[in-house]
PDB file of C-alpha atoms in Angstrom:
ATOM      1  CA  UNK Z   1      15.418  13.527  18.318  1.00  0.00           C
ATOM      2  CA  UNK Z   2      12.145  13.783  16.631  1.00  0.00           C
ATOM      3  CA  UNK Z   3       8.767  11.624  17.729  1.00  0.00           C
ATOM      4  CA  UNK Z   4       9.247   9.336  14.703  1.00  0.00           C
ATOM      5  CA  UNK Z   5      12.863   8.750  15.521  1.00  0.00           C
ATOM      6  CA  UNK Z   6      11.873   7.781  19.222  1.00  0.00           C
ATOM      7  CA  UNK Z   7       9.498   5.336  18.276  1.00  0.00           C
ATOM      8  CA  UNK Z   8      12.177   4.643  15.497  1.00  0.00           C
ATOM      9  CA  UNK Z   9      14.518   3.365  18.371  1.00  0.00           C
ATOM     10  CA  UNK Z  10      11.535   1.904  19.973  1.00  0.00           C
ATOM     11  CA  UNK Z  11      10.932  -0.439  17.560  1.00  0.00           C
ATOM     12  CA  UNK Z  12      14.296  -1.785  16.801  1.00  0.00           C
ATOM     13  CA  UNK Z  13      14.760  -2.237  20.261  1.00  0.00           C
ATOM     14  CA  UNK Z  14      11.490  -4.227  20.299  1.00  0.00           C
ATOM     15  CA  UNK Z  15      12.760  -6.254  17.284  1.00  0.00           C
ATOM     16  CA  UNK Z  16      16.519  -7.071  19.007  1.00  0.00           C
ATOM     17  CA  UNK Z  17      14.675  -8.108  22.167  1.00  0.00           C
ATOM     18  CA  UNK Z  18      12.186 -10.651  20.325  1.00  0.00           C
ATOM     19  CA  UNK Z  19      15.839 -12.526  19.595  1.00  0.00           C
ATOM     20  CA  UNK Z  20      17.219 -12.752  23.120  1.00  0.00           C
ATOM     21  CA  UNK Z  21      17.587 -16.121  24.231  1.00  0.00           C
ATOM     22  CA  UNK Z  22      14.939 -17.074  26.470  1.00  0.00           C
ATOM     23  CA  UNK Z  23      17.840 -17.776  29.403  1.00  0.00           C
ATOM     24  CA  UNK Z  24      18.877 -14.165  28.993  1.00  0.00           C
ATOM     25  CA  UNK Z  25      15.225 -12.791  29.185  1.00  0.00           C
ATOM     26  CA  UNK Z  26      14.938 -14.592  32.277  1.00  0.00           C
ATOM     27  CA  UNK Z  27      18.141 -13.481  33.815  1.00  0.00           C
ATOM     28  CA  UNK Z  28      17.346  -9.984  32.653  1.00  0.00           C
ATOM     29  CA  UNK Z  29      14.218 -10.434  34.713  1.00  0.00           C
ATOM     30  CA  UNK Z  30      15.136 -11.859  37.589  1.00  0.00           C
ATOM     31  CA  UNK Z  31      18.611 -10.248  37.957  1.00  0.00           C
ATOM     32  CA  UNK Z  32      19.216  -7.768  41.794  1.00  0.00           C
ATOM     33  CA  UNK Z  33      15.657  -9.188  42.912  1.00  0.00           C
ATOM     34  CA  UNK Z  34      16.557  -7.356  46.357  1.00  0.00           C
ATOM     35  CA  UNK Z  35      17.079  -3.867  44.769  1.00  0.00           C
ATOM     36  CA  UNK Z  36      13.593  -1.511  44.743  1.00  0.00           C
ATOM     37  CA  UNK Z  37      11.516  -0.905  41.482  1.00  0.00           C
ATOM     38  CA  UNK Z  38      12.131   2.538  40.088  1.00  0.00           C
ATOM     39  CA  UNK Z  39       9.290   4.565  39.330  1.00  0.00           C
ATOM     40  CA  UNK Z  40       9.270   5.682  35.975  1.00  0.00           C
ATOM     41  CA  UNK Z  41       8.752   9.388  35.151  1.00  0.00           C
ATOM     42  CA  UNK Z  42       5.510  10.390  33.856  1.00  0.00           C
ATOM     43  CA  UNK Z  43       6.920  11.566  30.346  1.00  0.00           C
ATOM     44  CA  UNK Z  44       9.162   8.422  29.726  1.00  0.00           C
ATOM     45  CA  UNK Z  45       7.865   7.054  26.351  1.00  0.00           C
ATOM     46  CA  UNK Z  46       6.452   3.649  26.779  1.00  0.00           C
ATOM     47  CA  UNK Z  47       6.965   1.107  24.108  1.00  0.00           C
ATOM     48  CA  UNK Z  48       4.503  -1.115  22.577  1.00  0.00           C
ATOM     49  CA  UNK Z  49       3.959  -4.297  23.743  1.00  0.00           C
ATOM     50  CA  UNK Z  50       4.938  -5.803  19.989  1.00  0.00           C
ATOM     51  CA  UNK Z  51       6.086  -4.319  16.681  1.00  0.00           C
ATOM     52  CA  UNK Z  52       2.970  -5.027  15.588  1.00  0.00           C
ATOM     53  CA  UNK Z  53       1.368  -2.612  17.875  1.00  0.00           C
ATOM     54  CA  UNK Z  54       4.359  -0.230  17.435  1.00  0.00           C
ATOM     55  CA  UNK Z  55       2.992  -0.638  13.426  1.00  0.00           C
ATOM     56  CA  UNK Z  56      -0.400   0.532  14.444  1.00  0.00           C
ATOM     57  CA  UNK Z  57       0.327   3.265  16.306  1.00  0.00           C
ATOM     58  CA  UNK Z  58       2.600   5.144  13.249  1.00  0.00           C
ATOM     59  CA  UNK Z  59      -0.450   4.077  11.444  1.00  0.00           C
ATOM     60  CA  UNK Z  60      -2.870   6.290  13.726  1.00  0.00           C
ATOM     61  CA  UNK Z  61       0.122   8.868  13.612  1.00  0.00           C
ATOM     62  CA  UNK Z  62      -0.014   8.819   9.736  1.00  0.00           C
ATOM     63  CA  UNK Z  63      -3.665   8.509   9.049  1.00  0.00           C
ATOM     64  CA  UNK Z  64      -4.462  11.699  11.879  1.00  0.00           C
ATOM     65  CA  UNK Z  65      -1.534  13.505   9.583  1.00  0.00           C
ATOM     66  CA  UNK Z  66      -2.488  17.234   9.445  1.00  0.00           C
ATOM     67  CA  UNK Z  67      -0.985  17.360   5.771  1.00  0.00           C
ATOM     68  CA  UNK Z  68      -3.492  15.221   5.178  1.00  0.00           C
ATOM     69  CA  UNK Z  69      -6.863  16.938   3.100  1.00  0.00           C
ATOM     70  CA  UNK Z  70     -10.338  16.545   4.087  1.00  0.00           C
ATOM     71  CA  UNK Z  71     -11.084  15.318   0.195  1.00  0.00           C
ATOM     72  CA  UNK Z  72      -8.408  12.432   1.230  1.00  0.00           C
ATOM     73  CA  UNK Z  73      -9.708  11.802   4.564  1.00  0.00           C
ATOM     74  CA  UNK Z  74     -13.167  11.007   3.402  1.00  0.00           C
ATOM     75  CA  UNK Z  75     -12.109   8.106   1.301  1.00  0.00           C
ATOM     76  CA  UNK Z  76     -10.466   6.200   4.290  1.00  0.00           C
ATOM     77  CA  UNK Z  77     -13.797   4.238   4.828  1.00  0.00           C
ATOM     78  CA  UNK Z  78     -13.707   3.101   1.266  1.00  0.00           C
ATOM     79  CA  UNK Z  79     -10.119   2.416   0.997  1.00  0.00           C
ATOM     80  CA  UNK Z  80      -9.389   0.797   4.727  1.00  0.00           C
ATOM     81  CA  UNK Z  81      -5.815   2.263   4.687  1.00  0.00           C
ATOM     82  CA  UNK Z  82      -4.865   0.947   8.160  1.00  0.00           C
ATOM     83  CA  UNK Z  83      -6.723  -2.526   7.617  1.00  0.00           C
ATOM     84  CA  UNK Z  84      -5.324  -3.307   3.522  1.00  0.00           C
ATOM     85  CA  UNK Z  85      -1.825  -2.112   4.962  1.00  0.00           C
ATOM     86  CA  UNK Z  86      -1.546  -4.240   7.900  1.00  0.00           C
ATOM     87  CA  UNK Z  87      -2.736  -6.827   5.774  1.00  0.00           C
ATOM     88  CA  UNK Z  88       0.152  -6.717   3.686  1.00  0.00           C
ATOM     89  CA  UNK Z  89       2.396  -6.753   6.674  1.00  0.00           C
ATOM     90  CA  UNK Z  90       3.665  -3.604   6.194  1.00  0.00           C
ATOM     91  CA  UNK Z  91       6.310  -2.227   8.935  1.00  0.00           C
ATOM     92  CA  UNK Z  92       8.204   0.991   9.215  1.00  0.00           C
ATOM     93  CA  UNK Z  93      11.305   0.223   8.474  1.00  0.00           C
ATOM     94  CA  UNK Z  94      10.901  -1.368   5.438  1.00  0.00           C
ATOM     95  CA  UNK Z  95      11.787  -0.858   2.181  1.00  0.00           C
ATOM     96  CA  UNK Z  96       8.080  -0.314  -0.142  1.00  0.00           C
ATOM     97  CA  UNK Z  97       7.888   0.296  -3.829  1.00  0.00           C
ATOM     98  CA  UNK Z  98       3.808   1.666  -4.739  1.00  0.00           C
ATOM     99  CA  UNK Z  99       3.504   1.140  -8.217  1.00  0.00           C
ATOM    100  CA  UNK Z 100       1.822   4.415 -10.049  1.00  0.00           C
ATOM    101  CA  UNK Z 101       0.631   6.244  -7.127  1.00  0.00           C
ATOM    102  CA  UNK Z 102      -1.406   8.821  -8.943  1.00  0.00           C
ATOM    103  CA  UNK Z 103      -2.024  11.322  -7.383  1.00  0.00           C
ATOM    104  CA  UNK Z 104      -0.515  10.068  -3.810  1.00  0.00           C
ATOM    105  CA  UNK Z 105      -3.354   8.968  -2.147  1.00  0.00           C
ATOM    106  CA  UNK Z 106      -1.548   6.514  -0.356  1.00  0.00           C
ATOM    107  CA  UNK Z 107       1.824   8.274  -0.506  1.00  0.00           C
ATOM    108  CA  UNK Z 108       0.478  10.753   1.848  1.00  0.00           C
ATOM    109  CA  UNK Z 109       0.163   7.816   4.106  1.00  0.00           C
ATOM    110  CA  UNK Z 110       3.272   5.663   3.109  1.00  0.00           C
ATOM    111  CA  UNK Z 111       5.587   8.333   2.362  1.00  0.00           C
ATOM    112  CA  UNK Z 112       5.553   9.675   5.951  1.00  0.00           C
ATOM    113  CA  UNK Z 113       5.600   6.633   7.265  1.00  0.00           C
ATOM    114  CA  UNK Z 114       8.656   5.204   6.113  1.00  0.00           C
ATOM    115  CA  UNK Z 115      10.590   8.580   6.674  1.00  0.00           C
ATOM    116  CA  UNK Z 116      12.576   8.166   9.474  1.00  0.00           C
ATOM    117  CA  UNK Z 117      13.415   4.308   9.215  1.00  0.00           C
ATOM    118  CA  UNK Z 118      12.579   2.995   6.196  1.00  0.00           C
ATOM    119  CA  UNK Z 119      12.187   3.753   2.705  1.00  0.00           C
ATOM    120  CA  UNK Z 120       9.376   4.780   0.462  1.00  0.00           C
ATOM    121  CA  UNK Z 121       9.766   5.107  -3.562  1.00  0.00           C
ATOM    122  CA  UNK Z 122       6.640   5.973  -5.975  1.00  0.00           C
ATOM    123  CA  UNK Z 123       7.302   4.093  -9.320  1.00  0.00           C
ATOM    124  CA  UNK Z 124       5.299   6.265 -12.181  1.00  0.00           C
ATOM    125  CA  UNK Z 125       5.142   5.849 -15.986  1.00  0.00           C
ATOM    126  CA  UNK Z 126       7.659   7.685 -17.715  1.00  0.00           C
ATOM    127  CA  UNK Z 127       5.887  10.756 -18.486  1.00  0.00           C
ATOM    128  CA  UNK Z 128       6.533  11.371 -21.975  1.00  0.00           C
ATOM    129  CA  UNK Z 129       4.771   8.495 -23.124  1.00  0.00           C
ATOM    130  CA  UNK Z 130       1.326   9.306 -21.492  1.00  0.00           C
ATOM    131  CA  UNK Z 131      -0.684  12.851 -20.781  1.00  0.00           C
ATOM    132  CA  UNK Z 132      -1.937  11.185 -17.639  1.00  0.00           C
ATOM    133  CA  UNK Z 133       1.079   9.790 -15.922  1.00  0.00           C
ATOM    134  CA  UNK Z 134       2.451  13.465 -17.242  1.00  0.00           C
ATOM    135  CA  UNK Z 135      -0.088  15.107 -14.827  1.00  0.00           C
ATOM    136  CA  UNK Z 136       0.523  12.555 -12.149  1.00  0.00           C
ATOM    137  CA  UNK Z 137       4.086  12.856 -12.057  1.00  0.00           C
ATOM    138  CA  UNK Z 138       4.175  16.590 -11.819  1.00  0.00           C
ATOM    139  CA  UNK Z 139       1.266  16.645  -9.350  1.00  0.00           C
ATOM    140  CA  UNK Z 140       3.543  14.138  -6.908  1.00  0.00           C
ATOM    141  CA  UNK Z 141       6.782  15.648  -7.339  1.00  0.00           C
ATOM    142  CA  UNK Z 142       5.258  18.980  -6.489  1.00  0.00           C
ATOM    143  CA  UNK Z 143       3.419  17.390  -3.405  1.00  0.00           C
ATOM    144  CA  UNK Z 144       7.137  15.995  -2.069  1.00  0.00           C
ATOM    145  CA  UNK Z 145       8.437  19.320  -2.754  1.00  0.00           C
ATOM    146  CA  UNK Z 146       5.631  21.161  -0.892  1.00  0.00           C
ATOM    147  CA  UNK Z 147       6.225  19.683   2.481  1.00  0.00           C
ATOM    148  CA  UNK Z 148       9.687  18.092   2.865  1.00  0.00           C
ATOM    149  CA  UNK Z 149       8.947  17.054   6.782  1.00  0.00           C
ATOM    150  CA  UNK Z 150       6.997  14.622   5.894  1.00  0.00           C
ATOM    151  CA  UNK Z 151       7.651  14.029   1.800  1.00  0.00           C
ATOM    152  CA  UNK Z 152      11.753  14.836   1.781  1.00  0.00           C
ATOM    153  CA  UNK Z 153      12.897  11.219   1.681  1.00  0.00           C
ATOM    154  CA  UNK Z 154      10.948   9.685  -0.852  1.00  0.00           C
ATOM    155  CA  UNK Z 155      11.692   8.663  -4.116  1.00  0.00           C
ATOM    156  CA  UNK Z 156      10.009   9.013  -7.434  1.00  0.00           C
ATOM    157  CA  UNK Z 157      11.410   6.468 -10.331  1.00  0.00           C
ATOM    158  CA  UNK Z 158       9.961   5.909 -13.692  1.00  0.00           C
ATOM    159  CA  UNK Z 159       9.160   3.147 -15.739  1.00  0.00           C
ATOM    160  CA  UNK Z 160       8.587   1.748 -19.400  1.00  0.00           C
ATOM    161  CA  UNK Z 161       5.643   0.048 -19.259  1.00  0.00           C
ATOM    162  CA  UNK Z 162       6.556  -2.273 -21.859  1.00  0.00           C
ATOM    163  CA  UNK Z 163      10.202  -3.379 -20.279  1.00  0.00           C
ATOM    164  CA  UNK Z 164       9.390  -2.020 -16.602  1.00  0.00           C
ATOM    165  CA  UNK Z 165      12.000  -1.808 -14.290  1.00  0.00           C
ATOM    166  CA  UNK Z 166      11.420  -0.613 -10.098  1.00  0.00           C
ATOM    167  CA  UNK Z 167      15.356  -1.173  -9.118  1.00  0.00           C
ATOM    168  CA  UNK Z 168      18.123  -3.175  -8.158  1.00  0.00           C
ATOM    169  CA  UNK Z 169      17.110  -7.325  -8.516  1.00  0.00           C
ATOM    170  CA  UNK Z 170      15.513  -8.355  -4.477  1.00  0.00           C
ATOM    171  CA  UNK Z 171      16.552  -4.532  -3.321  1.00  0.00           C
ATOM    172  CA  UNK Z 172      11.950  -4.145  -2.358  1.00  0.00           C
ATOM    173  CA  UNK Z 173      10.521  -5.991   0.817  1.00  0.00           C
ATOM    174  CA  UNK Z 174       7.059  -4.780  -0.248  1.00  0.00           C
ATOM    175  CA  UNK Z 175       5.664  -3.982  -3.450  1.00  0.00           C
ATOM    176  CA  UNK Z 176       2.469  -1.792  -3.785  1.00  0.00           C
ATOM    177  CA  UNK Z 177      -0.233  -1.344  -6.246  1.00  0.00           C
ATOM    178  CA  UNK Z 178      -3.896  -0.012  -5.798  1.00  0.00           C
ATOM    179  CA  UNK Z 179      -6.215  -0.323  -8.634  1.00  0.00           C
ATOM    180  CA  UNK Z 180      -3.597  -0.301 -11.500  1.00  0.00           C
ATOM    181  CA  UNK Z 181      -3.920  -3.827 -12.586  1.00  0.00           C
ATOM    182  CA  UNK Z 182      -6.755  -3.304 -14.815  1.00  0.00           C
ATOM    183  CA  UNK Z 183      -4.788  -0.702 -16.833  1.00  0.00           C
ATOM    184  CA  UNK Z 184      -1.963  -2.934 -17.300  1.00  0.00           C
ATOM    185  CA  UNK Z 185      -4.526  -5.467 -18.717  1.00  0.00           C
ATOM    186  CA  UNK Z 186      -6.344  -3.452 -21.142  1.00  0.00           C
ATOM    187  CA  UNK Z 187      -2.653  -1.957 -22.341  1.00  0.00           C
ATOM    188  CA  UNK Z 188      -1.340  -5.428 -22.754  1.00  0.00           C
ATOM    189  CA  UNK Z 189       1.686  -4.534 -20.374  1.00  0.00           C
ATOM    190  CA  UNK Z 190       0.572  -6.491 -17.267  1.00  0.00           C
ATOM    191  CA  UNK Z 191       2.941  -9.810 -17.838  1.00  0.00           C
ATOM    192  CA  UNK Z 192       5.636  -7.956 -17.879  1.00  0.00           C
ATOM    193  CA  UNK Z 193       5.040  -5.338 -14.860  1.00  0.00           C
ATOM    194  CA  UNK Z 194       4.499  -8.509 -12.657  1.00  0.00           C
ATOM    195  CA  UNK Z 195       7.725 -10.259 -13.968  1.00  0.00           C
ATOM    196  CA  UNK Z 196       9.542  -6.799 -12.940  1.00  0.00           C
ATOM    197  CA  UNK Z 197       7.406  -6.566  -9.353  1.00  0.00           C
ATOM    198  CA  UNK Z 198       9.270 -10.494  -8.654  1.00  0.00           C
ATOM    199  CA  UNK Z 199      12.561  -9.354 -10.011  1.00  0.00           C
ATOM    200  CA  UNK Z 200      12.700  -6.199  -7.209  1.00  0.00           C
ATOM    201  CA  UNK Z 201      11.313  -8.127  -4.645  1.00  0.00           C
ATOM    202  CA  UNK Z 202      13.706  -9.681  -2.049  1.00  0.00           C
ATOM    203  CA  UNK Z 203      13.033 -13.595  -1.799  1.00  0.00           C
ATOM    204  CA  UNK Z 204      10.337 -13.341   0.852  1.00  0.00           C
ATOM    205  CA  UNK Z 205       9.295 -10.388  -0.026  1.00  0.00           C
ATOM    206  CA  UNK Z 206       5.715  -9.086  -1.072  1.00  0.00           C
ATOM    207  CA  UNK Z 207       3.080  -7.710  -3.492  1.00  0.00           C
ATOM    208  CA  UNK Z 208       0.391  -6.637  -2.078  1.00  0.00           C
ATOM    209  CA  UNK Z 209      -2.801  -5.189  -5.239  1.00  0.00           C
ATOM    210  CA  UNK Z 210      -5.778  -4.066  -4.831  1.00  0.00           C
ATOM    211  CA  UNK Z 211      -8.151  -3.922  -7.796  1.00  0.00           C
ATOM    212  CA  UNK Z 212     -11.681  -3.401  -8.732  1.00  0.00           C
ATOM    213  CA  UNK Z 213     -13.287  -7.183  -8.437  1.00  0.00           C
ATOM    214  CA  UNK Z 214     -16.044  -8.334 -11.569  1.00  0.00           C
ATOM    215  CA  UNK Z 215     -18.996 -10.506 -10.838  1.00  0.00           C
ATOM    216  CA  UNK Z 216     -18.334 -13.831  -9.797  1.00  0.00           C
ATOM    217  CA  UNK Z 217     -18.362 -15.882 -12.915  1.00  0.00           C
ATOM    218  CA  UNK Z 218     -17.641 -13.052 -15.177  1.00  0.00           C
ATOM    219  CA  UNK Z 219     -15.014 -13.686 -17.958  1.00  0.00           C
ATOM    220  CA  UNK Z 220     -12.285 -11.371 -18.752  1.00  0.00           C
ATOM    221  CA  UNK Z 221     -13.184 -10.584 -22.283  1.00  0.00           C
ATOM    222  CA  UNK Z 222     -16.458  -9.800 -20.963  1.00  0.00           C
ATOM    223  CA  UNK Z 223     -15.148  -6.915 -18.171  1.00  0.00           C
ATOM    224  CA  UNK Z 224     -12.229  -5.653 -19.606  1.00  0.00           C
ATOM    225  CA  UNK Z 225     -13.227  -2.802 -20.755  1.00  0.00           C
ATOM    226  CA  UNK Z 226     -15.500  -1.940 -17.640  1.00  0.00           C
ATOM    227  CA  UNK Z 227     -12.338  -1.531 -15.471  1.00  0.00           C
ATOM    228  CA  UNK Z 228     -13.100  -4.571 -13.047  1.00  0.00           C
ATOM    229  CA  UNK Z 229     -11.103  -7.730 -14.061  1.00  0.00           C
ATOM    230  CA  UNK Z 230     -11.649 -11.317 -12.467  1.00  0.00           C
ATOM    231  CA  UNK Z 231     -10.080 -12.481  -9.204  1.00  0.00           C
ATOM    232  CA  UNK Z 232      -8.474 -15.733 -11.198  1.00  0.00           C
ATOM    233  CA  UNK Z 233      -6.837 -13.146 -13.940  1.00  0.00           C
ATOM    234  CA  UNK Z 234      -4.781 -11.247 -11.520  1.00  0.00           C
ATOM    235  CA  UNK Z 235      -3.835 -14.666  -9.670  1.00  0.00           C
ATOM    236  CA  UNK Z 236      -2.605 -16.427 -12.895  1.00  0.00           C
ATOM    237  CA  UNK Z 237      -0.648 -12.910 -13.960  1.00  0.00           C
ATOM    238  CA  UNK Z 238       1.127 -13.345 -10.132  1.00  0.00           C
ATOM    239  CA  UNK Z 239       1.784 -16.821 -10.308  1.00  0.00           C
ATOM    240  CA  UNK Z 240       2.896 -17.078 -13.885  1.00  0.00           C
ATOM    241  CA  UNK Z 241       5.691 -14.168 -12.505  1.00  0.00           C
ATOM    242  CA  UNK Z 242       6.638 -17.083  -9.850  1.00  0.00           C
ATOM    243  CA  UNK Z 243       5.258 -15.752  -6.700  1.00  0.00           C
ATOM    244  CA  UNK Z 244       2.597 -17.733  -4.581  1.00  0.00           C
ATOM    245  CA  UNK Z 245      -0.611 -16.730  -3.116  1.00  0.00           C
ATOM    246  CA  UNK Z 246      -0.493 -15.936   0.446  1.00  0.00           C
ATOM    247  CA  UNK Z 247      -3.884 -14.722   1.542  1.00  0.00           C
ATOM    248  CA  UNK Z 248      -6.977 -12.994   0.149  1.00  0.00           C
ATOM    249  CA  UNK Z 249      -9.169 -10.660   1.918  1.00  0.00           C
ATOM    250  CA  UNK Z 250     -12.836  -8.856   1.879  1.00  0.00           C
ATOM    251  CA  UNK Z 251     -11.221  -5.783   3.865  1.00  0.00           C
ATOM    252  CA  UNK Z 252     -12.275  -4.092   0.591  1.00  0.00           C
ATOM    253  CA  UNK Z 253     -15.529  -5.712  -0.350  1.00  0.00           C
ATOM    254  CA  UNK Z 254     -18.194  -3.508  -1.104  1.00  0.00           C
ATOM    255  CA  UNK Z 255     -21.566  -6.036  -1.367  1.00  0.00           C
ATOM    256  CA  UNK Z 256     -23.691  -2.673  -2.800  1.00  0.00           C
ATOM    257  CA  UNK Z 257     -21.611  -2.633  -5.766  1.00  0.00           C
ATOM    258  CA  UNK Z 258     -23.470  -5.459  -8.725  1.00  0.00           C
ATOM    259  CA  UNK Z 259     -20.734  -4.341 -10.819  1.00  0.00           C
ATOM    260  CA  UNK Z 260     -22.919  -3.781 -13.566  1.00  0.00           C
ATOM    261  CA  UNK Z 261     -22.841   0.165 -14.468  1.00  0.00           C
ATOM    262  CA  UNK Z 262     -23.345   1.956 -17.878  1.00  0.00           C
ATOM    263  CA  UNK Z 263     -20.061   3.266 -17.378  1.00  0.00           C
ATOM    264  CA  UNK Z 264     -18.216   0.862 -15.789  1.00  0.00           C
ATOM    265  CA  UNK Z 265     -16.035   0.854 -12.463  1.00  0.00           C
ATOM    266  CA  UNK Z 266     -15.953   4.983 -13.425  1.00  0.00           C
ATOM    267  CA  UNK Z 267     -19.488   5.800 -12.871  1.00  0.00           C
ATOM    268  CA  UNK Z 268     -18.837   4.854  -9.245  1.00  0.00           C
ATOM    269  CA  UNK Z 269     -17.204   7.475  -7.152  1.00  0.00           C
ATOM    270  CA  UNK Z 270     -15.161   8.852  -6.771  1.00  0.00           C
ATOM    271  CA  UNK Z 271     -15.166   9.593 -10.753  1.00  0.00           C
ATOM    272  CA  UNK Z 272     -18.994   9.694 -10.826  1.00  0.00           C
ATOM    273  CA  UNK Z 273     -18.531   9.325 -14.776  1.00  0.00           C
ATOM    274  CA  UNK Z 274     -22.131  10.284 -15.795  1.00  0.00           C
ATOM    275  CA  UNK Z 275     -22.188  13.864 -13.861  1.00  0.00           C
ATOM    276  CA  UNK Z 276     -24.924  14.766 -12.355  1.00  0.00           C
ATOM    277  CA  UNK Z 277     -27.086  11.477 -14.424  1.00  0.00           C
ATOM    278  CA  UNK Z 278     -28.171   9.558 -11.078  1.00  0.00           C
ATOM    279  CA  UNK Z 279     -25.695  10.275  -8.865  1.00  0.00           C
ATOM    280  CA  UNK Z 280     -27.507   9.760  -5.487  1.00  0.00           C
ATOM    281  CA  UNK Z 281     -27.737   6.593  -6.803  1.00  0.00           C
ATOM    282  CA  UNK Z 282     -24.090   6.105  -7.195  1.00  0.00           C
ATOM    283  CA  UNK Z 283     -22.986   7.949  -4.229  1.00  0.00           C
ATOM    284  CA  UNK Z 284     -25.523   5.779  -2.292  1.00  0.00           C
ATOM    285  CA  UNK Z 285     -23.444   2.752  -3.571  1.00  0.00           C
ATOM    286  CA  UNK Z 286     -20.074   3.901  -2.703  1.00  0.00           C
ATOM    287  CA  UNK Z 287     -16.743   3.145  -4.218  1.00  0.00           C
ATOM    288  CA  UNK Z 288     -16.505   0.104  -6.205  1.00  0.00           C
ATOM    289  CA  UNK Z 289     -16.096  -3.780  -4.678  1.00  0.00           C
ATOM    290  CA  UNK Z 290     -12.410  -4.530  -4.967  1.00  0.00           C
ATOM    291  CA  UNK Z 291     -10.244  -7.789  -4.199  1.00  0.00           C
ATOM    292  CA  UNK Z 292      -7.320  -7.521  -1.923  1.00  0.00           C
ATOM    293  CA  UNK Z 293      -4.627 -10.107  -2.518  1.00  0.00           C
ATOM    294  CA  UNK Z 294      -1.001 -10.747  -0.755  1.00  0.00           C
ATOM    295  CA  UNK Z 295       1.382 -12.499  -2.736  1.00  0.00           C
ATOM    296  CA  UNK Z 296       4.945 -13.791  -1.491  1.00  0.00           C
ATOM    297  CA  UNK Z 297       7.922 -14.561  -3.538  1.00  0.00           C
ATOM    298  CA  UNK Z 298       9.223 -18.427  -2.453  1.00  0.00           C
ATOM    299  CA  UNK Z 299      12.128 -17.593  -0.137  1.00  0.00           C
ATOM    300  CA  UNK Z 300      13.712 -20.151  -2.677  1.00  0.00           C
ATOM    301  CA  UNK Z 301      13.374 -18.014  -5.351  1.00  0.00           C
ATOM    302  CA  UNK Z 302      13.968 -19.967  -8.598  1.00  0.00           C
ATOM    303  CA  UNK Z 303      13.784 -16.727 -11.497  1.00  0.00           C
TER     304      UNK Z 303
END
């Protein structure tokens, strides 16, 4: 049995035992009172005191991942993988849809993650219809292929854009998307990816985005070409898809960032846009100021 699996059992052990009756906890405690306390052999694997904790640990296990590259590694204190993820409630055995991973930033994290007990599944735009989700979906599926220890069960599906579907109606517990929602906004497609997010969802289930944040006060028309788009627009695109807002957070905030660059969110790092044209400058900044949002779909879902 591999380490994953262990800690597999582990934690759905740890999630049967949560639902004991408190009667049988106590008799399970209490029971041959005269007998002595074995010790425990110094390799026995010790489980976490919650599934939240067991959560964190994979997360260390995932984030320390040797297939990992140093390129990748560097962005974890702009991105906050462990922090945005556990803020989205995120657990091992779930089933996660990450909507246009790119390059697989986050797959690298998610994808291994969710091998052993759950289920991970990279939704990309169908490739014929753009050069860049071309590149991106060639550059995944030869990432999966490279290393299937870690890569071997996830998924890739693809998408129209303009009538997106992710899968089966309430077959997702978590949907995924990290800086996309701007795209969908300048493309005109966003209504209609958020309407498909809600129809894979499970009732209770979640969308968690991340997306580059404009100025407070700024108006859409004004930023949408710059790449950062209002807190309120992605909201309204959410809720008008029927889900409610759960819980924002500043895990993501960057307060350097005035969002006001010749160049948009792009002359930021990591795509440093204007070349060598200031770039301490930029660099000194750091990767743009995003908004983190969770999202739920009503348990009583009514569309």
């Amino acid at each position: 049995m591999t380490h994953f699996k262990k800690f597999g059992l582990l934690f759905a052990l740890l999630l049967a035992a949560s639902w004991l009756p408190a009667s049988a906890q106590v008799v399970a405690s209490t029971a041959e009172p005269d007998q002595p306390e074995l010790d425990q052999p110094g390799d026995a694997l010790v489980p976490p005191t919650s599934a939240s904790d067991f959560t964190a640990s994979r997360l260390d296990d995932v984030l320390s991942g040797s297939w990992r590259s140093d390129a990748n590694r560097a962005r974890d204190a702009w991105r906050h993988p462990k922090a945005t993820l556990q803020f989205f409630g995120i657990q091992p055995d779930q089933t996660v849809i990450e909507i246009t991973p790119g390059g697989g930033w986050y797959a690298e994290l998610l994808a291994p993650l969710l091998h052993d007990n759950g289920r991970y599944i990279a939704a990309e735009q169908a490739p014929s219809t753009d050069s860049e989700a071309r590149a991106d979906d060639s550059r995944l599926r030869r990432k999966f292929a490279a290393d299937p220890a870690h890569f071997g069960n996830a998924t890739i599906v693809t998408f129209d854009p303009k009538k997106p579907v992710f899968g089966a109606p309430g077959s997702a517990d978590l949907v995924l998307t990290f800086r996309n929602v701007h795209n969908w906004v300048m493309a005109d497609t966003a209504p209609a990816m958020f309407k498909a997010f809600y129809a894979v969802l499970r009732p209770g289930g979640v969308l968690g985005v991340v997306d580059h944040r404009a100025a407070d006060g700024a108006t859409l028309a004004a930023v949408k070409s710059s790449g950062y788009l209002p807190t309120a627009t992605v909201i309204k695109l959410a809720t008008d898809a029927g889900f409610r807002l759960d819980a924002r957070s500043e895990i993501n905030a960057n307060p350097a960032d005035d969002h006001d660059h010749p160049k948009g969110v792009w002359t930021l790092p990591p795509t440093l846009a204007l070349g060598d044209t200031d770039r301490a400058k930029y660099l000194a900044i750091g990767e743009s100021d995003r908004m983190t949002l969770r999202f739920v779909k009503p348990a009583a879902a009514s569309h």
